[in-house]
């Protein structure tokens, strides 16, 4: 079954949903065990090594970033201006984020008041730009939003400069810089780290692969696109530990199946639904889930039962936020923006001199 470019690429929704659920499992099993300690051992191997725990979570997140590269470049090619792109991203990200952030703050105040941040830090978190100001996240899962925001800013800059048509060469140069940065150890030097962080070089292979797969999906066949994909796989092995890189390398194969229409077998209503709520699930699950697991196990509930309850609550909250907040707000904001643009167009036409 081939994928129709006129329709939504549902395979990506399913992959996004599976990645989000994998993050939930990583957080509720080994990460919770590391931070708080489950009442009894769990089947997932716990680890006291923070670097190992980091890569448990990085594996599904790297798939998020590949999907983001694909979707964001597709959006940029379809919008008529960077203002349209900004409204598109704002309507998609902020309403759900604000609600999930508020729910997390309320849960923290009720169940874990010792973990509350100062009011000033909480206020900055509502901008989503807290990391840019050196302010801690209310929930540590928001670190990926910091990475995503930088990617959006960089892609907007590329668009504003009129370089979209040169994106293949930009991706190639960006990838080369990421490899050089890793070999030269940019992240270990304060000055070089600023460039490393600004250009998200640690995550560049995933974002750039997403862009390259989009270019292939739309019928472009330049050799440089294939070179970017091959180089990104190689860079993945350079940046990540071998065991993590091997798993992540499979994502290139999954994407290849997806853009050639060979992944349609994963499309089913439960998984598409999971993809639909994936953004809200990602935002709302961690701290609220941690507090619930902690409370339940403290009252004698078994480990797996407490994890299932936290997972169910995360899915329930994510569903409510998605269908009561995210989707209605997205429609309202985009419709309001269309009216603003239509008004500007009418105003410009009225102000234009009559043609005699």
GROMACS .gro file of C-alpha atoms in nm:
model
  356
    1UNK     CA    1   0.000   0.000   0.000
    2UNK     CA    2   0.156   0.331  -0.102
    3UNK     CA    3   0.139   0.641   0.111
    4UNK     CA    4  -0.066   0.925  -0.032
    5UNK     CA    5   0.099   1.260   0.014
    6UNK     CA    6  -0.241   1.427   0.010
    7UNK     CA    7  -0.337   1.246   0.331
    8UNK     CA    8  -0.189   1.243   0.677
    9UNK     CA    9   0.114   1.019   0.708
   10UNK     CA   10  -0.042   0.792   0.972
   11UNK     CA   11   0.267   0.576   1.006
   12UNK     CA   12   0.439   0.876   1.165
   13UNK     CA   13   0.152   0.918   1.411
   14UNK     CA   14   0.187   0.555   1.513
   15UNK     CA   15   0.565   0.583   1.551
   16UNK     CA   16   0.524   0.899   1.757
   17UNK     CA   17   0.276   0.722   1.982
   18UNK     CA   18   0.500   0.419   2.029
   19UNK     CA   19   0.797   0.645   2.108
   20UNK     CA   20   0.594   0.837   2.367
   21UNK     CA   21   0.477   0.515   2.533
   22UNK     CA   22   0.835   0.384   2.537
   23UNK     CA   23   0.939   0.701   2.721
   24UNK     CA   24   0.661   0.638   2.976
   25UNK     CA   25   0.791   0.285   3.037
   26UNK     CA   26   1.150   0.405   3.076
   27UNK     CA   27   1.043   0.669   3.328
   28UNK     CA   28   0.811   0.448   3.534
   29UNK     CA   29   1.044   0.148   3.545
   30UNK     CA   30   1.422   0.214   3.559
   31UNK     CA   31   1.417   0.591   3.613
   32UNK     CA   32   1.166   0.578   3.898
   33UNK     CA   33   1.364   0.291   4.048
   34UNK     CA   34   1.680   0.501   4.032
   35UNK     CA   35   1.523   0.814   4.179
   36UNK     CA   36   1.290   0.670   4.443
   37UNK     CA   37   1.325   0.292   4.445
   38UNK     CA   38   1.032   0.061   4.374
   39UNK     CA   39   0.895  -0.125   4.676
   40UNK     CA   40   1.004  -0.455   4.518
   41UNK     CA   41   1.234  -0.535   4.224
   42UNK     CA   42   1.089  -0.493   3.875
   43UNK     CA   43   1.162  -0.702   3.568
   44UNK     CA   44   1.329  -0.408   3.388
   45UNK     CA   45   1.698  -0.399   3.487
   46UNK     CA   46   1.762  -0.102   3.712
   47UNK     CA   47   2.080   0.098   3.677
   48UNK     CA   48   2.271   0.330   3.907
   49UNK     CA   49   2.459   0.464   3.606
   50UNK     CA   50   2.298   0.793   3.503
   51UNK     CA   51   2.462   0.774   3.160
   52UNK     CA   52   2.295   0.439   3.094
   53UNK     CA   53   1.961   0.571   3.217
   54UNK     CA   54   2.000   0.873   2.991
   55UNK     CA   55   2.031   0.652   2.685
   56UNK     CA   56   1.733   0.439   2.786
   57UNK     CA   57   1.532   0.757   2.736
   58UNK     CA   58   1.731   0.893   2.444
   59UNK     CA   59   1.647   0.596   2.221
   60UNK     CA   60   1.275   0.679   2.180
   61UNK     CA   61   1.345   1.054   2.193
   62UNK     CA   62   1.581   1.024   1.896
   63UNK     CA   63   1.287   0.882   1.700
   64UNK     CA   64   1.084   1.189   1.806
   65UNK     CA   65   1.356   1.412   1.661
   66UNK     CA   66   1.363   1.222   1.331
   67UNK     CA   67   0.985   1.259   1.302
   68UNK     CA   68   1.019   1.628   1.388
   69UNK     CA   69   1.273   1.682   1.111
   70UNK     CA   70   1.033   1.523   0.862
   71UNK     CA   71   0.721   1.709   0.982
   72UNK     CA   72   0.879   2.052   1.035
   73UNK     CA   73   1.034   2.065   0.691
   74UNK     CA   74   0.707   1.945   0.540
   75UNK     CA   75   0.530   2.229   0.725
   76UNK     CA   76   0.781   2.487   0.605
   77UNK     CA   77   0.734   2.378   0.245
   78UNK     CA   78   0.357   2.407   0.276
   79UNK     CA   79   0.318   2.742   0.459
   80UNK     CA   80   0.333   3.073   0.275
   81UNK     CA   81   0.535   3.266   0.535
   82UNK     CA   82   0.740   3.227   0.851
   83UNK     CA   83   0.450   3.393   1.037
   84UNK     CA   84   0.226   3.105   0.923
   85UNK     CA   85   0.489   2.861   1.048
   86UNK     CA   86   0.510   3.037   1.387
   87UNK     CA   87   0.132   3.028   1.429
   88UNK     CA   88   0.127   2.662   1.325
   89UNK     CA   89   0.386   2.569   1.587
   90UNK     CA   90   0.235   2.791   1.859
   91UNK     CA   91  -0.112   2.644   1.812
   92UNK     CA   92   0.028   2.292   1.820
   93UNK     CA   93   0.256   2.329   2.121
   94UNK     CA   94   0.148   2.593   2.368
   95UNK     CA   95  -0.217   2.530   2.468
   96UNK     CA   96  -0.152   2.166   2.562
   97UNK     CA   97   0.178   2.261   2.725
   98UNK     CA   98   0.016   2.526   2.944
   99UNK     CA   99  -0.252   2.285   3.066
  100UNK     CA  100  -0.010   1.996   3.128
  101UNK     CA  101   0.226   2.232   3.310
  102UNK     CA  102  -0.060   2.355   3.530
  103UNK     CA  103  -0.171   1.999   3.609
  104UNK     CA  104   0.186   1.907   3.703
  105UNK     CA  105   0.217   2.212   3.930
  106UNK     CA  106  -0.111   2.124   4.105
  107UNK     CA  107  -0.005   1.760   4.151
  108UNK     CA  108   0.332   1.871   4.288
  109UNK     CA  109   0.170   2.111   4.535
  110UNK     CA  110  -0.067   1.840   4.659
  111UNK     CA  111   0.156   1.533   4.659
  112UNK     CA  112   0.519   1.649   4.663
  113UNK     CA  113   0.533   2.010   4.792
  114UNK     CA  114   0.904   1.977   4.869
  115UNK     CA  115   0.968   1.956   4.493
  116UNK     CA  116   0.794   2.286   4.413
  117UNK     CA  117   1.002   2.547   4.234
  118UNK     CA  118   0.989   2.914   4.333
  119UNK     CA  119   0.694   3.106   4.187
  120UNK     CA  120   0.928   3.308   3.964
  121UNK     CA  121   1.071   2.990   3.807
  122UNK     CA  122   0.721   2.850   3.756
  123UNK     CA  123   0.617   3.172   3.582
  124UNK     CA  124   0.913   3.149   3.343
  125UNK     CA  125   0.818   2.788   3.265
  126UNK     CA  126   0.494   2.915   3.111
  127UNK     CA  127   0.700   3.076   2.833
  128UNK     CA  128   0.847   2.734   2.739
  129UNK     CA  129   1.179   2.919   2.706
  130UNK     CA  130   1.291   2.855   3.064
  131UNK     CA  131   1.611   2.679   2.968
  132UNK     CA  132   1.713   2.979   2.756
  133UNK     CA  133   1.704   3.182   3.078
  134UNK     CA  134   1.883   2.921   3.288
  135UNK     CA  135   1.565   2.838   3.482
  136UNK     CA  136   1.499   2.473   3.579
  137UNK     CA  137   1.210   2.282   3.424
  138UNK     CA  138   0.900   2.213   3.633
  139UNK     CA  139   0.915   1.864   3.480
  140UNK     CA  140   1.242   1.737   3.335
  141UNK     CA  141   1.071   1.589   3.029
  142UNK     CA  142   1.052   1.947   2.899
  143UNK     CA  143   1.421   1.930   2.805
  144UNK     CA  144   1.321   1.800   2.462
  145UNK     CA  145   1.110   2.112   2.406
  146UNK     CA  146   1.427   2.319   2.449
  147UNK     CA  147   1.590   2.115   2.174
  148UNK     CA  148   1.282   2.134   1.951
  149UNK     CA  149   1.251   2.512   1.994
  150UNK     CA  150   1.611   2.561   1.882
  151UNK     CA  151   1.544   2.344   1.578
  152UNK     CA  152   1.235   2.552   1.493
  153UNK     CA  153   1.433   2.874   1.528
  154UNK     CA  154   1.713   2.745   1.305
  155UNK     CA  155   1.469   2.621   1.041
  156UNK     CA  156   1.282   2.953   1.051
  157UNK     CA  157   1.612   3.134   0.996
  158UNK     CA  158   1.690   2.910   0.698
  159UNK     CA  159   1.347   2.990   0.558
  160UNK     CA  160   1.381   3.365   0.616
  161UNK     CA  161   1.716   3.366   0.439
  162UNK     CA  162   1.559   3.196   0.139
  163UNK     CA  163   1.776   2.888   0.173
  164UNK     CA  164   1.500   2.625   0.169
  165UNK     CA  165   1.596   2.535  -0.188
  166UNK     CA  166   1.950   2.460  -0.069
  167UNK     CA  167   1.840   2.242   0.221
  168UNK     CA  168   2.027   1.932   0.102
  169UNK     CA  169   2.360   2.117   0.105
  170UNK     CA  170   2.275   2.279   0.439
  171UNK     CA  171   2.198   1.936   0.588
  172UNK     CA  172   2.528   1.799   0.457
  173UNK     CA  173   2.727   2.087   0.604
  174UNK     CA  174   2.535   2.070   0.933
  175UNK     CA  175   2.608   1.697   0.958
  176UNK     CA  176   2.978   1.746   0.886
  177UNK     CA  177   2.991   2.007   1.163
  178UNK     CA  178   2.820   1.767   1.403
  179UNK     CA  179   3.078   1.497   1.329
  180UNK     CA  180   3.369   1.741   1.366
  181UNK     CA  181   3.222   1.868   1.694
  182UNK     CA  182   3.199   1.516   1.832
  183UNK     CA  183   3.552   1.420   1.727
  184UNK     CA  184   3.699   1.748   1.853
  185UNK     CA  185   3.504   1.735   2.180
  186UNK     CA  186   3.320   2.066   2.145
  187UNK     CA  187   3.093   1.980   2.438
  188UNK     CA  188   3.393   1.971   2.672
  189UNK     CA  189   3.506   2.328   2.594
  190UNK     CA  190   3.302   2.627   2.720
  191UNK     CA  191   3.334   2.840   2.406
  192UNK     CA  192   3.291   2.555   2.158
  193UNK     CA  193   3.001   2.420   2.363
  194UNK     CA  194   2.801   2.737   2.290
  195UNK     CA  195   2.809   2.648   1.919
  196UNK     CA  196   2.748   2.281   1.997
  197UNK     CA  197   2.438   2.370   2.197
  198UNK     CA  198   2.307   2.644   1.966
  199UNK     CA  199   2.319   2.423   1.656
  200UNK     CA  200   2.191   2.117   1.850
  201UNK     CA  201   2.482   1.918   1.710
  202UNK     CA  202   2.427   1.625   1.946
  203UNK     CA  203   2.084   1.567   1.791
  204UNK     CA  204   2.151   1.695   1.438
  205UNK     CA  205   2.183   1.347   1.277
  206UNK     CA  206   1.825   1.266   1.376
  207UNK     CA  207   1.666   1.595   1.268
  208UNK     CA  208   1.863   1.595   0.942
  209UNK     CA  209   1.765   1.235   0.868
  210UNK     CA  210   1.401   1.332   0.907
  211UNK     CA  211   1.447   1.612   0.653
  212UNK     CA  212   1.631   1.381   0.413
  213UNK     CA  213   1.356   1.117   0.437
  214UNK     CA  214   1.097   1.385   0.363
  215UNK     CA  215   1.291   1.486   0.053
  216UNK     CA  216   1.297   1.123  -0.065
  217UNK     CA  217   0.926   1.086   0.016
  218UNK     CA  218   0.846   1.381  -0.209
  219UNK     CA  219   1.038   1.230  -0.499
  220UNK     CA  220   1.375   1.402  -0.480
  221UNK     CA  221   1.664   1.171  -0.557
  222UNK     CA  222   1.988   1.370  -0.534
  223UNK     CA  223   2.287   1.163  -0.434
  224UNK     CA  224   2.360   1.408  -0.156
  225UNK     CA  225   2.035   1.312   0.018
  226UNK     CA  226   2.151   0.951   0.035
  227UNK     CA  227   2.490   1.071   0.157
  228UNK     CA  228   2.323   1.266   0.439
  229UNK     CA  229   2.129   0.955   0.544
  230UNK     CA  230   2.437   0.733   0.534
  231UNK     CA  231   2.642   0.993   0.720
  232UNK     CA  232   2.371   1.032   0.983
  233UNK     CA  233   2.370   0.661   1.057
  234UNK     CA  234   2.749   0.671   1.092
  235UNK     CA  235   2.730   0.980   1.315
  236UNK     CA  236   2.479   0.799   1.535
  237UNK     CA  237   2.744   0.534   1.608
  238UNK     CA  238   2.998   0.806   1.678
  239UNK     CA  239   2.777   0.993   1.926
  240UNK     CA  240   2.589   0.718   2.114
  241UNK     CA  241   2.712   0.408   2.300
  242UNK     CA  242   2.723   0.102   2.075
  243UNK     CA  243   2.421  -0.076   2.228
  244UNK     CA  244   2.210   0.239   2.199
  245UNK     CA  245   2.335   0.324   1.849
  246UNK     CA  246   2.247  -0.024   1.722
  247UNK     CA  247   1.885   0.016   1.836
  248UNK     CA  248   1.865   0.371   1.702
  249UNK     CA  249   2.008   0.261   1.366
  250UNK     CA  250   1.693   0.053   1.314
  251UNK     CA  251   1.494   0.378   1.294
  252UNK     CA  252   1.650   0.456   0.955
  253UNK     CA  253   1.519   0.123   0.830
  254UNK     CA  254   1.176   0.189   0.980
  255UNK     CA  255   1.160   0.529   0.809
  256UNK     CA  256   1.266   0.377   0.478
  257UNK     CA  257   0.981   0.128   0.506
  258UNK     CA  258   0.746   0.412   0.593
  259UNK     CA  259   0.824   0.638   0.297
  260UNK     CA  260   0.800   0.346   0.055
  261UNK     CA  261   0.456   0.241   0.183
  262UNK     CA  262   0.575  -0.082   0.343
  263UNK     CA  263   0.490   0.015   0.701
  264UNK     CA  264   0.114   0.049   0.663
  265UNK     CA  265   0.061  -0.274   0.858
  266UNK     CA  266   0.127  -0.084   1.182
  267UNK     CA  267  -0.172   0.144   1.123
  268UNK     CA  268  -0.457   0.045   1.351
  269UNK     CA  269  -0.703   0.255   1.552
  270UNK     CA  270  -0.548   0.202   1.899
  271UNK     CA  271  -0.199   0.295   1.780
  272UNK     CA  272  -0.320   0.591   1.573
  273UNK     CA  273  -0.509   0.709   1.883
  274UNK     CA  274  -0.192   0.670   2.090
  275UNK     CA  275  -0.012   0.884   1.834
  276UNK     CA  276  -0.287   1.144   1.850
  277UNK     CA  277  -0.246   1.189   2.227
  278UNK     CA  278   0.131   1.138   2.227
  279UNK     CA  279   0.229   1.504   2.279
  280UNK     CA  280   0.005   1.550   2.582
  281UNK     CA  281   0.101   1.206   2.716
  282UNK     CA  282   0.467   1.297   2.695
  283UNK     CA  283   0.410   1.626   2.878
  284UNK     CA  284   0.181   1.508   3.154
  285UNK     CA  285   0.300   1.161   3.252
  286UNK     CA  286   0.630   1.189   3.440
  287UNK     CA  287   0.601   1.386   3.763
  288UNK     CA  288   0.230   1.314   3.813
  289UNK     CA  289   0.302   0.946   3.751
  290UNK     CA  290   0.598   0.948   3.989
  291UNK     CA  291   0.391   1.102   4.268
  292UNK     CA  292   0.106   0.855   4.217
  293UNK     CA  293   0.339   0.552   4.210
  294UNK     CA  294   0.511   0.677   4.524
  295UNK     CA  295   0.179   0.730   4.704
  296UNK     CA  296   0.032   0.396   4.598
  297UNK     CA  297   0.340   0.192   4.689
  298UNK     CA  298   0.356   0.377   5.019
  299UNK     CA  299   0.004   0.247   5.088
  300UNK     CA  300   0.090  -0.113   5.006
  301UNK     CA  301  -0.010  -0.131   4.640
  302UNK     CA  302   0.211  -0.362   4.433
  303UNK     CA  303   0.475  -0.230   4.196
  304UNK     CA  304   0.313  -0.336   3.870
  305UNK     CA  305  -0.034  -0.232   3.986
  306UNK     CA  306   0.095   0.113   4.079
  307UNK     CA  307   0.274   0.148   3.744
  308UNK     CA  308  -0.042   0.044   3.559
  309UNK     CA  309  -0.246   0.299   3.755
  310UNK     CA  310   0.004   0.576   3.676
  311UNK     CA  311   0.007   0.476   3.308
  312UNK     CA  312  -0.373   0.470   3.296
  313UNK     CA  313  -0.391   0.813   3.460
  314UNK     CA  314  -0.137   0.950   3.211
  315UNK     CA  315  -0.341   0.814   2.919
  316UNK     CA  316  -0.663   0.953   3.066
  317UNK     CA  317  -0.520   1.300   3.126
  318UNK     CA  318  -0.352   1.304   2.786
  319UNK     CA  319  -0.681   1.211   2.616
  320UNK     CA  320  -0.867   1.488   2.799
  321UNK     CA  321  -0.603   1.750   2.720
  322UNK     CA  322  -0.580   1.645   2.355
  323UNK     CA  323  -0.954   1.651   2.278
  324UNK     CA  324  -1.071   1.922   2.518
  325UNK     CA  325  -0.778   2.163   2.491
  326UNK     CA  326  -0.518   2.090   2.224
  327UNK     CA  327  -0.741   2.024   1.923
  328UNK     CA  328  -1.006   2.294   1.990
  329UNK     CA  329  -0.737   2.553   2.067
  330UNK     CA  330  -0.543   2.458   1.755
  331UNK     CA  331  -0.851   2.503   1.538
  332UNK     CA  332  -0.948   2.833   1.703
  333UNK     CA  333  -0.599   2.984   1.678
  334UNK     CA  334  -0.552   2.884   1.314
  335UNK     CA  335  -0.899   3.007   1.217
  336UNK     CA  336  -0.834   3.337   1.397
  337UNK     CA  337  -0.504   3.369   1.210
  338UNK     CA  338  -0.677   3.309   0.877
  339UNK     CA  339  -0.922   3.590   0.960
  340UNK     CA  340  -0.634   3.821   1.049
  341UNK     CA  341  -0.463   3.744   0.719
  342UNK     CA  342  -0.786   3.786   0.526
  343UNK     CA  343  -0.841   4.122   0.697
  344UNK     CA  344  -0.489   4.237   0.611
  345UNK     CA  345  -0.539   4.133   0.249
  346UNK     CA  346  -0.869   4.322   0.226
  347UNK     CA  347  -0.712   4.627   0.387
  348UNK     CA  348  -0.421   4.620   0.143
  349UNK     CA  349  -0.656   4.587  -0.153
  350UNK     CA  350  -0.866   4.880  -0.028
  351UNK     CA  351  -0.557   5.094   0.016
  352UNK     CA  352  -0.421   5.008  -0.328
  353UNK     CA  353  -0.466   5.278  -0.595
  354UNK     CA  354  -0.738   5.211  -0.847
  355UNK     CA  355  -0.623   5.088  -1.186
  356UNK     CA  356  -0.751   5.316  -1.462
   0.00000   0.00000   0.00000
